Short mmCIF file of C-alpha atoms and ligand atoms in Angstrom, two decimals:
data_model
loop_
_atom_site.label_atom_id
_atom_site.label_comp_id
_atom_site.label_asym_id
_atom_site.label_seq_id
_atom_site.Cartn_x
_atom_site.Cartn_y
_atom_site.Cartn_z
CA MET A 30 136.66 -176.18 158.48
CA ASN A 31 133.07 -176.62 156.86
CA ILE A 32 133.72 -175.86 153.17
CA CYS A 33 131.62 -175.83 150.13
CA VAL A 34 133.03 -176.12 146.62
CA VAL A 35 130.46 -174.98 143.72
CA GLY A 36 131.29 -176.53 140.63
CA SER A 37 132.56 -180.15 140.57
CA GLY A 38 134.46 -180.25 137.34
CA TYR A 39 138.35 -180.39 137.13
CA VAL A 40 138.99 -177.71 139.51
CA GLY A 41 136.12 -178.02 141.85
CA LEU A 42 136.32 -181.61 142.38
CA VAL A 43 140.08 -181.90 142.92
CA THR A 44 140.03 -179.05 145.20
CA GLY A 45 136.94 -180.43 147.15
CA ALA A 46 138.80 -183.73 147.51
CA VAL A 47 142.13 -182.38 148.73
CA PHE A 48 140.53 -180.20 151.39
CA ALA A 49 138.44 -183.05 152.60
CA ASP A 50 142.01 -184.96 152.57
CA LEU A 51 143.38 -182.42 154.76
CA GLY A 52 140.67 -183.15 157.36
CA ASN A 53 137.92 -180.65 156.36
CA ASP A 54 134.18 -181.32 155.83
CA VAL A 55 133.55 -180.60 152.33
CA VAL A 56 130.11 -180.64 150.11
CA CYS A 57 130.83 -180.17 146.27
CA VAL A 58 127.97 -178.88 144.63
CA ASP A 59 126.97 -178.97 141.05
CA ASN A 60 123.94 -177.82 139.15
CA ASP A 61 124.60 -180.94 136.66
CA ARG A 62 122.53 -183.65 138.56
CA ALA A 63 123.98 -186.38 136.22
CA LYS A 64 127.37 -185.63 137.40
CA ILE A 65 126.30 -185.45 141.07
CA ASP A 66 124.66 -189.11 140.56
CA CYS A 67 127.79 -190.44 139.06
CA LEU A 68 129.88 -188.98 141.86
CA ARG A 69 127.46 -190.48 144.44
CA ALA A 70 127.70 -193.82 142.79
CA GLY A 71 131.54 -193.70 143.15
CA GLN A 72 132.32 -193.09 139.54
CA MET A 73 134.37 -190.15 138.42
CA PRO A 74 133.03 -187.81 135.80
CA ILE A 75 136.32 -186.90 134.60
CA TYR A 76 139.91 -188.74 134.16
CA GLU A 77 142.44 -187.59 136.60
CA PRO A 78 145.29 -189.84 138.00
CA GLY A 79 144.83 -190.61 141.54
CA LEU A 80 141.41 -188.72 141.81
CA GLU A 81 139.19 -191.67 142.41
CA GLU A 82 141.10 -193.16 145.03
CA MET A 83 141.30 -190.01 147.09
CA VAL A 84 137.61 -189.37 146.65
CA THR A 85 136.61 -192.78 147.56
CA ARG A 86 138.75 -192.72 150.73
CA ASN A 87 137.15 -189.17 151.93
CA VAL A 88 133.73 -190.21 151.01
CA GLY A 89 134.31 -193.45 153.01
CA ASP A 90 135.36 -191.48 155.87
CA GLY A 91 132.38 -189.13 155.60
CA ARG A 92 134.52 -185.98 154.94
CA LEU A 93 133.20 -185.62 151.50
CA ALA A 94 129.80 -185.52 150.06
CA PHE A 95 128.22 -184.52 146.78
CA GLY A 96 124.71 -182.44 146.11
CA THR A 97 122.84 -180.07 143.85
CA ASP A 98 121.42 -177.91 146.56
CA LEU A 99 123.47 -174.96 146.64
CA ALA A 100 121.51 -173.26 149.55
CA ALA A 101 121.75 -176.06 151.95
CA ALA A 102 125.45 -176.54 151.20
CA VAL A 103 125.84 -172.63 151.79
CA ARG A 104 124.11 -172.73 154.92
CA GLN A 105 126.40 -175.30 156.50
CA SER A 106 129.55 -173.96 155.33
CA ASP A 107 132.22 -171.14 156.64
CA VAL A 108 133.97 -170.98 153.37
CA ILE A 109 132.26 -171.30 150.09
CA PHE A 110 134.67 -171.62 146.67
CA ILE A 111 133.40 -170.94 143.59
CA ALA A 112 134.99 -173.14 140.83
CA VAL A 113 132.46 -172.95 137.88
CA GLY A 114 133.52 -172.58 134.25
CA THR A 115 134.24 -169.20 132.91
CA PRO A 116 134.22 -169.81 129.03
CA SER A 117 135.13 -166.96 126.70
CA LYS A 118 132.45 -165.32 124.46
CA ASP A 119 133.06 -164.77 120.43
CA SER A 120 134.60 -161.48 121.40
CA GLY A 121 137.06 -162.72 123.82
CA GLU A 122 135.28 -161.38 126.74
CA THR A 123 135.06 -163.89 129.40
CA ASP A 124 131.27 -165.02 129.99
CA LEU A 125 130.94 -164.54 133.77
CA SER A 126 126.98 -165.94 133.57
CA GLN A 127 127.80 -169.14 135.84
CA VAL A 128 129.91 -167.00 138.18
CA GLU A 129 127.08 -164.42 138.58
CA ALA A 130 124.40 -167.13 138.88
CA VAL A 131 126.38 -168.80 141.89
CA ALA A 132 126.93 -165.71 143.55
CA ALA A 133 123.32 -164.64 143.49
CA GLY A 134 122.49 -168.21 144.93
CA ILE A 135 125.23 -167.71 147.70
CA GLY A 136 123.55 -164.22 148.20
CA ARG A 137 120.00 -165.58 148.78
CA ALA A 138 121.31 -168.48 151.00
CA MET A 139 123.40 -166.32 153.26
CA ASP A 140 122.41 -166.45 156.65
CA ARG A 141 125.40 -165.68 158.67
CA TYR A 142 129.03 -164.30 157.96
CA LYS A 143 130.75 -166.48 155.35
CA VAL A 144 133.99 -166.18 153.38
CA VAL A 145 133.49 -166.48 149.43
CA VAL A 146 136.39 -167.61 147.49
CA ASN A 147 136.75 -167.30 143.94
CA LYS A 148 138.73 -169.94 142.36
CA SER A 149 137.47 -169.72 138.93
CA THR A 150 139.78 -167.63 136.50
CA VAL A 151 138.07 -164.35 136.23
CA PRO A 152 139.08 -161.03 134.86
CA VAL A 153 140.30 -158.20 137.18
CA GLY A 154 137.37 -156.51 138.71
CA THR A 155 135.11 -159.59 138.99
CA GLY A 156 135.74 -160.02 143.00
CA GLU A 157 134.05 -156.70 143.06
CA LEU A 158 131.31 -158.01 140.71
CA VAL A 159 130.83 -160.95 143.11
CA ARG A 160 130.74 -158.75 146.20
CA GLU A 161 127.89 -156.56 144.51
CA VAL A 162 125.56 -159.66 143.40
CA ILE A 163 125.81 -161.10 146.77
CA ALA A 164 124.91 -157.88 148.52
CA ARG A 165 122.07 -157.42 146.33
CA GLN A 166 120.56 -160.86 146.69
CA GLN A 167 120.90 -161.13 150.12
CA PRO A 168 117.32 -161.39 151.75
CA ARG A 169 118.59 -159.48 154.99
CA PRO A 170 122.20 -157.70 155.26
CA VAL A 171 124.94 -160.22 156.52
CA GLU A 172 128.47 -159.62 156.57
CA PHE A 173 130.85 -161.57 154.14
CA ASP A 174 133.96 -161.00 152.52
CA VAL A 175 135.02 -162.08 148.96
CA VAL A 176 138.50 -163.33 148.40
CA SER A 177 140.16 -164.19 144.98
CA ASN A 178 142.48 -167.43 145.27
CA PRO A 179 143.10 -168.32 141.49
CA GLU A 180 143.85 -172.06 140.62
CA PHE A 181 147.07 -173.03 138.99
CA LEU A 182 146.48 -177.00 138.72
CA ARG A 183 147.27 -178.78 135.54
CA GLU A 184 145.02 -181.33 134.25
CA GLY A 185 146.72 -184.81 133.98
CA SER A 186 148.55 -183.80 137.32
CA ALA A 187 145.72 -182.04 139.16
CA ILE A 188 145.93 -183.96 142.42
CA GLU A 189 149.60 -183.60 142.70
CA ASP A 190 149.62 -179.83 141.67
CA THR A 191 146.89 -179.17 144.54
CA LEU A 192 148.76 -180.86 147.10
CA ARG A 193 152.20 -179.26 146.03
CA PRO A 194 151.18 -175.94 144.30
CA ASP A 195 154.24 -173.84 143.52
CA ARG A 196 152.44 -170.86 145.02
CA ILE A 197 149.25 -170.32 146.86
CA VAL A 198 148.02 -166.83 145.65
CA ILE A 199 145.40 -165.26 148.04
CA GLY A 200 143.72 -161.91 147.20
CA ALA A 201 141.92 -160.55 150.29
CA PRO A 202 140.39 -157.24 151.48
CA THR A 203 142.31 -157.36 154.66
CA GLN A 204 144.95 -159.47 156.46
CA GLN A 205 142.43 -161.15 158.91
CA VAL A 206 140.30 -162.53 155.92
CA ALA A 207 143.66 -163.68 154.18
CA MET A 208 144.36 -165.65 157.44
CA THR A 209 141.36 -168.09 157.11
CA LEU A 210 142.62 -169.22 153.83
CA VAL A 211 146.32 -169.30 155.18
CA GLU A 212 144.89 -171.54 158.01
CA LEU A 213 143.32 -173.77 155.58
CA TYR A 214 146.38 -174.05 153.22
CA ALA A 215 148.99 -174.27 156.03
CA PRO A 216 149.14 -178.06 156.19
CA LEU A 217 150.40 -178.02 152.42
CA GLU A 218 153.55 -175.86 153.56
CA ARG A 219 153.85 -174.15 150.31
CA PRO A 220 154.69 -170.69 149.48
CA MET A 221 151.74 -168.13 149.82
CA ILE A 222 151.54 -164.69 148.58
CA ILE A 223 148.98 -162.58 150.25
CA THR A 224 147.99 -159.65 148.10
CA ASP A 225 145.19 -157.21 147.43
CA LEU A 226 142.05 -158.70 145.48
CA PRO A 227 142.73 -157.35 141.92
CA SER A 228 146.39 -158.10 141.85
CA ALA A 229 145.47 -161.77 142.56
CA GLU A 230 143.33 -161.90 139.62
CA VAL A 231 145.83 -160.28 137.28
CA ILE A 232 148.42 -162.88 138.73
CA LYS A 233 146.70 -165.73 137.22
CA TYR A 234 146.09 -164.09 133.56
CA ALA A 235 149.67 -162.83 133.52
CA SER A 236 150.91 -166.33 134.14
CA ASN A 237 148.92 -168.20 131.73
CA ALA A 238 149.55 -165.52 129.02
CA PHE A 239 153.34 -165.62 129.77
CA LEU A 240 153.42 -169.42 129.26
CA ALA A 241 151.44 -169.01 126.18
CA ALA A 242 153.67 -166.35 124.89
CA LYS A 243 156.91 -168.95 125.69
CA ILE A 244 155.16 -171.47 123.54
CA SER A 245 154.53 -169.15 120.45
CA PHE A 246 157.93 -167.64 120.79
CA ILE A 247 159.57 -171.45 120.39
CA ASN A 248 157.32 -172.06 117.61
CA ALA A 249 157.92 -168.91 115.70
CA ILE A 250 161.80 -169.90 116.24
CA ALA A 251 160.89 -173.45 114.98
CA ASN A 252 159.75 -171.77 111.66
CA ILE A 253 162.91 -169.84 111.30
CA CYS A 254 164.91 -173.29 111.97
CA GLU A 255 162.82 -174.84 109.35
CA ALA A 256 163.79 -172.40 106.84
CA ALA A 257 167.41 -172.20 107.78
CA GLY A 258 168.20 -175.87 108.34
CA ALA A 259 168.79 -175.76 112.07
CA ASP A 260 167.34 -177.69 114.67
CA VAL A 261 164.89 -176.38 117.22
CA SER A 262 165.80 -179.02 119.71
CA GLN A 263 169.28 -178.03 120.13
CA VAL A 264 168.35 -174.31 120.13
CA MET A 265 165.74 -174.93 122.86
CA LYS A 266 168.55 -176.74 124.85
CA GLY A 267 170.88 -173.84 124.48
CA MET A 268 168.29 -171.36 125.39
CA GLY A 269 166.64 -173.40 128.46
CA LEU A 270 170.00 -173.78 130.23
CA ASP A 271 170.08 -169.82 130.95
CA PRO A 272 168.41 -169.99 134.23
CA ARG A 273 166.59 -166.57 133.32
CA ILE A 274 164.88 -168.34 130.57
CA GLY A 275 164.34 -172.01 131.85
CA ALA A 276 163.37 -175.25 129.54
CA GLN A 277 159.91 -175.56 130.62
CA PHE A 278 157.24 -174.45 127.93
CA LEU A 279 160.05 -174.53 125.22
CA GLN A 280 158.93 -177.36 123.25
CA ALA A 281 158.21 -176.53 119.72
CA GLY A 282 155.04 -178.27 118.40
CA LEU A 283 151.55 -177.84 117.53
CA GLY A 284 150.99 -174.99 120.19
CA TYR A 285 148.56 -174.69 123.13
CA GLY A 286 145.21 -175.95 123.38
CA GLY A 287 142.90 -176.88 126.28
CA SER A 288 140.40 -175.18 128.57
CA CYS A 289 142.75 -172.43 129.96
CA PHE A 290 145.39 -170.84 127.63
CA PRO A 291 143.28 -169.90 124.55
CA LYS A 292 140.44 -168.39 126.66
CA ASP A 293 142.79 -166.91 129.42
CA VAL A 294 144.84 -165.03 126.49
CA ASP A 295 141.83 -163.91 124.67
CA SER A 296 140.47 -162.66 127.96
CA LEU A 297 143.46 -160.62 128.93
CA ILE A 298 143.44 -159.14 125.42
CA HIS A 299 140.05 -158.24 125.94
CA THR A 300 140.54 -156.83 129.39
CA ALA A 301 143.29 -154.80 128.37
CA ALA A 302 141.58 -153.18 125.62
CA ARG A 303 138.69 -152.22 127.74
CA LEU A 304 141.13 -150.74 130.05
CA GLY A 305 142.50 -148.81 127.02
CA TYR A 306 145.65 -150.97 126.20
CA ASP A 307 146.26 -152.47 122.89
CA PHE A 308 148.11 -155.91 123.93
CA LYS A 309 149.90 -156.37 120.54
CA LEU A 310 152.27 -158.91 122.04
CA LEU A 311 149.30 -160.94 122.92
CA ARG A 312 147.59 -160.90 119.82
CA SER A 313 150.75 -162.05 117.97
CA VAL A 314 150.96 -165.04 120.33
CA VAL A 315 147.51 -166.16 119.50
CA GLU A 316 148.27 -165.73 115.73
CA ILE A 317 151.15 -167.84 115.92
CA ASN A 318 149.43 -170.43 117.71
CA ARG A 319 146.49 -170.47 115.44
CA ALA A 320 148.85 -171.17 112.42
CA ARG A 321 150.39 -174.12 113.71
CA ALA A 322 147.78 -177.02 112.91
CA ALA A 323 147.79 -175.56 109.53
CA HIS A 324 151.66 -175.40 109.26
CA LEU A 325 151.32 -179.45 110.05
CA VAL A 326 148.88 -180.16 107.26
CA GLU A 327 150.85 -178.11 104.94
CA MET A 328 153.96 -180.15 105.73
CA MET A 329 151.85 -183.25 104.98
CA ARG A 330 150.74 -181.86 101.60
CA LYS A 331 153.94 -180.96 100.49
CA ALA A 332 155.37 -184.57 101.31
CA LEU A 333 152.49 -186.49 100.44
CA GLY A 334 151.04 -184.63 97.40
CA PRO A 335 147.19 -184.26 97.45
CA LEU A 336 145.65 -185.60 100.48
CA ASP A 337 142.20 -186.59 98.97
CA ASP A 338 143.35 -190.27 98.26
CA LYS A 339 145.35 -190.81 101.40
CA THR A 340 144.61 -192.09 104.70
CA VAL A 341 146.10 -190.54 107.72
CA ALA A 342 146.22 -192.05 111.31
CA VAL A 343 146.04 -189.25 114.01
CA LEU A 344 147.58 -190.46 117.21
CA GLY A 345 146.86 -188.40 120.30
CA LEU A 346 143.26 -186.42 120.45
CA ALA A 347 143.13 -184.91 124.09
CA PHE A 348 144.71 -181.61 124.33
CA LYS A 349 147.48 -182.75 126.23
CA PRO A 350 148.72 -186.24 127.62
CA ASN A 351 146.99 -187.62 130.69
CA THR A 352 143.68 -186.12 130.37
CA ASP A 353 140.58 -187.01 128.52
CA ASP A 354 139.81 -183.09 127.90
CA MET A 355 139.23 -182.44 124.38
CA ARG A 356 138.34 -178.66 124.85
CA GLU A 357 140.41 -176.57 122.36
CA ALA A 358 142.65 -179.67 121.47
CA ARG A 359 144.80 -179.29 118.45
CA SER A 360 143.74 -182.50 116.98
CA LEU A 361 140.28 -181.22 116.29
CA GLU A 362 142.04 -178.37 114.06
CA VAL A 363 144.19 -180.93 112.46
CA ILE A 364 141.42 -183.19 111.70
CA ARG A 365 139.06 -180.61 110.56
CA LEU A 366 141.97 -179.30 107.88
CA LEU A 367 142.50 -182.85 106.79
CA HIS A 368 139.09 -183.65 106.52
CA GLY A 369 138.63 -180.60 104.45
CA ALA A 370 141.67 -181.84 102.21
CA GLY A 371 139.56 -184.96 101.75
CA ALA A 372 141.81 -187.08 103.62
CA ALA A 373 140.32 -190.36 105.10
CA ILE A 374 141.10 -190.02 109.01
CA ARG A 375 141.69 -192.81 111.57
CA ALA A 376 142.31 -191.85 114.96
CA TYR A 377 143.41 -193.17 118.52
CA ASP A 378 143.77 -191.59 121.86
CA PRO A 379 144.70 -193.80 125.00
CA VAL A 380 141.65 -192.21 127.00
CA ALA A 381 140.08 -189.61 124.78
CA ASN A 382 138.46 -191.68 122.23
CA GLY A 383 135.14 -191.55 123.90
CA ASN A 384 134.89 -187.81 124.13
CA ALA A 385 136.40 -187.25 120.66
CA ARG A 386 133.58 -189.34 119.09
CA ARG A 387 131.06 -186.65 120.13
CA LEU A 388 132.93 -183.90 118.54
CA LEU A 389 134.27 -185.48 115.58
CA PRO A 390 132.75 -186.05 112.08
CA ASP A 391 131.11 -189.23 111.67
CA THR A 392 133.76 -190.26 109.00
CA VAL A 393 136.69 -190.67 111.70
CA VAL A 394 137.15 -194.47 112.12
CA PHE A 395 138.38 -194.96 115.88
CA GLY A 396 141.21 -197.53 116.55
CA GLU A 397 141.55 -199.21 119.89
CA SER A 398 145.51 -199.00 119.64
CA ALA A 399 147.87 -197.05 117.85
CA TYR A 400 148.50 -200.13 115.64
CA GLU A 401 144.95 -200.39 114.79
CA ALA A 402 144.63 -196.63 113.78
CA ALA A 403 147.90 -197.15 111.71
CA ARG A 404 146.91 -200.21 109.89
CA GLY A 405 146.65 -199.13 105.94
CA ALA A 406 147.57 -195.63 106.75
CA ASP A 407 149.61 -193.49 104.17
CA ALA A 408 150.92 -191.48 106.92
CA ILE A 409 150.77 -190.88 110.77
CA ALA A 410 150.06 -187.60 112.44
CA LEU A 411 151.28 -187.40 116.06
CA VAL A 412 149.29 -185.12 117.78
CA THR A 413 149.27 -185.49 121.84
CA GLU A 414 152.61 -186.72 123.04
CA TRP A 415 151.41 -189.63 125.35
CA ASN A 416 154.03 -191.52 126.81
CA GLU A 417 152.49 -194.79 125.38
CA PHE A 418 153.65 -193.52 121.97
CA ARG A 419 157.24 -193.05 123.14
CA PHE A 420 157.21 -196.79 123.65
CA LEU A 421 155.51 -197.98 120.66
CA ASN A 422 156.96 -200.92 118.66
CA LEU A 423 158.00 -198.71 115.76
CA GLU A 424 158.86 -201.79 113.58
CA ARG A 425 155.55 -203.20 113.99
CA LEU A 426 154.08 -199.66 113.41
CA ARG A 427 155.94 -199.59 110.12
CA GLY A 428 154.91 -202.89 108.96
CA LEU A 429 151.05 -202.10 109.50
CA MET A 430 151.33 -198.76 107.40
CA ARG A 431 150.75 -198.71 103.51
CA ARG A 432 153.68 -196.00 103.52
CA PRO A 433 155.88 -195.55 106.69
CA VAL A 434 155.56 -191.69 107.02
CA ILE A 435 155.23 -189.97 110.16
CA PHE A 436 154.40 -186.23 110.85
CA ASP A 437 155.45 -185.62 114.46
CA GLY A 438 153.62 -182.49 115.63
CA ARG A 439 155.40 -183.05 119.15
CA ASN A 440 158.82 -183.95 118.35
CA LEU A 441 158.41 -187.04 120.06
CA TYR A 442 161.07 -189.37 118.38
CA GLU A 443 164.75 -188.67 117.40
CA PRO A 444 165.28 -188.14 113.65
CA GLU A 445 168.24 -190.75 113.37
CA ARG A 446 166.41 -193.29 115.04
CA MET A 447 163.46 -192.84 112.67
CA ARG A 448 166.01 -193.09 109.95
CA ARG A 449 167.19 -196.19 111.11
CA LEU A 450 163.96 -197.63 111.61
CA GLY A 451 163.35 -196.72 107.63
CA PHE A 452 160.73 -194.18 108.40
CA GLU A 453 160.19 -190.87 106.42
CA TYR A 454 160.04 -188.57 109.18
CA TYR A 455 158.86 -184.99 109.60
CA SER A 456 158.86 -183.09 112.82
CA ILE A 457 158.86 -179.30 114.18
CA GLY A 458 161.88 -177.35 113.43
CA ARG A 459 164.32 -179.79 112.36
CA LYS A 460 165.60 -181.39 109.33
CA PRO A 461 163.20 -184.03 108.10
CA VAL A 462 164.21 -187.50 107.09
CA LEU A 463 163.48 -188.06 103.44
CA PRO A 464 162.88 -191.34 102.00
CA ALA A 465 166.22 -193.27 101.10
P1 LIG B 21 134.46 -177.71 134.27
O1 LIG B 21 133.47 -177.41 133.07
O2 LIG B 21 135.27 -178.84 134.49
O3 LIG B 21 133.75 -177.33 135.63
C1 LIG B 21 132.82 -176.51 136.14
C2 LIG B 21 131.48 -177.17 136.90
O4 LIG B 21 130.97 -176.32 137.30
C3 LIG B 21 130.55 -177.77 135.82
O5 LIG B 21 130.50 -179.43 136.60
C4 LIG B 21 129.34 -177.30 135.82
O6 LIG B 21 128.09 -178.25 135.93
C5 LIG B 21 129.41 -176.52 137.25
N1 LIG B 21 128.57 -175.33 137.45
C6 LIG B 21 128.23 -174.72 136.27
N2 LIG B 21 127.48 -173.75 136.44
C7 LIG B 21 126.96 -173.89 137.78
C8 LIG B 21 126.07 -173.41 138.78
N3 LIG B 21 125.08 -172.61 138.69
N4 LIG B 21 126.04 -174.03 140.18
C9 LIG B 21 126.74 -175.23 140.35
N5 LIG B 21 127.52 -175.65 139.30
C10 LIG B 21 127.72 -175.23 138.36
O7 LIG B 21 135.49 -176.46 134.75
P2 LIG B 21 137.02 -176.47 135.08
O8 LIG B 21 138.06 -176.93 134.10
O9 LIG B 21 136.87 -177.00 136.41
O10 LIG B 21 137.01 -174.94 135.33
C11 LIG B 21 136.57 -174.19 136.32
C12 LIG B 21 137.21 -172.80 136.60
O11 LIG B 21 138.65 -173.00 136.92
C13 LIG B 21 137.64 -172.18 135.26
O12 LIG B 21 137.46 -170.45 135.42
C14 LIG B 21 138.86 -172.35 134.67
O13 LIG B 21 139.27 -171.23 133.80
C15 LIG B 21 139.55 -172.36 136.02
N6 LIG B 21 140.90 -173.29 135.89
C16 LIG B 21 140.67 -174.46 135.30
C17 LIG B 21 141.73 -175.27 135.17
C18 LIG B 21 142.03 -176.48 134.26
O14 LIG B 21 143.03 -177.15 134.21
N7 LIG B 21 140.71 -177.13 133.88
C19 LIG B 21 142.98 -174.92 135.69
C20 LIG B 21 143.35 -173.59 136.45
C21 LIG B 21 142.06 -172.86 136.62
#
């Protein structure tokens, strides 16, 4: 199949690479010339395990190309995927300007029947909007169909998720149109849900909002555990073994961040309000999540006293492990609060140091390793649970610090082990290990 993917970010680039790997001819388009130049030079604009190897192989085999010319790409394609950004406005409403701009461009270039597939996360009703924009922009009427095919990949395991998705959701106007996508995805041999377009759009938001609610739920339980002297890890295990509940997304910590959950939850609240329903449950999910960073910093203030004469080493900056993505990262909020309290901040992330430098105050001093960041610190705040931090030489770390105190925002370590190693250790929803 001849495929065009518009938007070569996390979703577009990975989708394009995988479709090419399945034997299709794919052109990935982006209006960011620097990004396309970078890709043409064989460099990946994002960090994603396995991506570079897959892109290089498919470019080499002539199945994958990159360009900035949307019109040319549309003309040579049978199926066009829209995978541009859908950020939220201050009101929580989804900003659809990128999707609309691409739809207009597709409409202007459309010379024969095409299937236009919306892969961006968009509020229910957007498929209809895309249809209207394309029809309005066509120089002469040409038949086309719009399909919703929401994406569920996770950054950090995007290739694996795209090759082996839990489900493929196809929201199409007719069975016949749906078959185009069924054929495309058939080699993956994964479960497919074929439905109408609005339902597909709702499935994506409902899924992300549900996962966000699970995270806020366990964080609220963690607050209760802290007040009552219970252990949220044990509570989570006891809950998670119930197959109706499941253990995933039940890790208490600093809450969710990233480019999807915060904006998708806000968007669903906004859509619900527009449709006349006050989604109070989700508003609480957001509120609980918002309080998590302040909760950790308050823990630090209680244990350390005033922070204005303290140096804190922040370990982990990316919004989650295995990505360099800093969008809505919890570290930004933790650092903002620490900075506001006058603390000196040292920081380290295995891959996001570069992106973080651009977003954080000049006063943050970056280390090239966890050890370097921890040198002379009064405390460590562990914010992102990179695997690398699991295997740190904690004795060495302790020896480098002015005071061996760890505030573990992700419950990465076992309290008993930290006691044995001589740390003062505070984590989420578990009893602290106080100084001997
Ligand atoms: P991204 O910001 O990484 O990539 C979007 C790309 O679109 C950028 O490279 C941008 O330059 C390009 N673009 C914007 N306007 C354009 C235009 N007019 N023409 C051509 N290119 C244009 O975003 P992303 O993380 O890949 O997300 C894309 C969509 O997928 C969003 O709706 C997001 O919510 C959804 N999604 C993201 C993830 C994720 O983990 N990142 C997972 C599932 C769904």
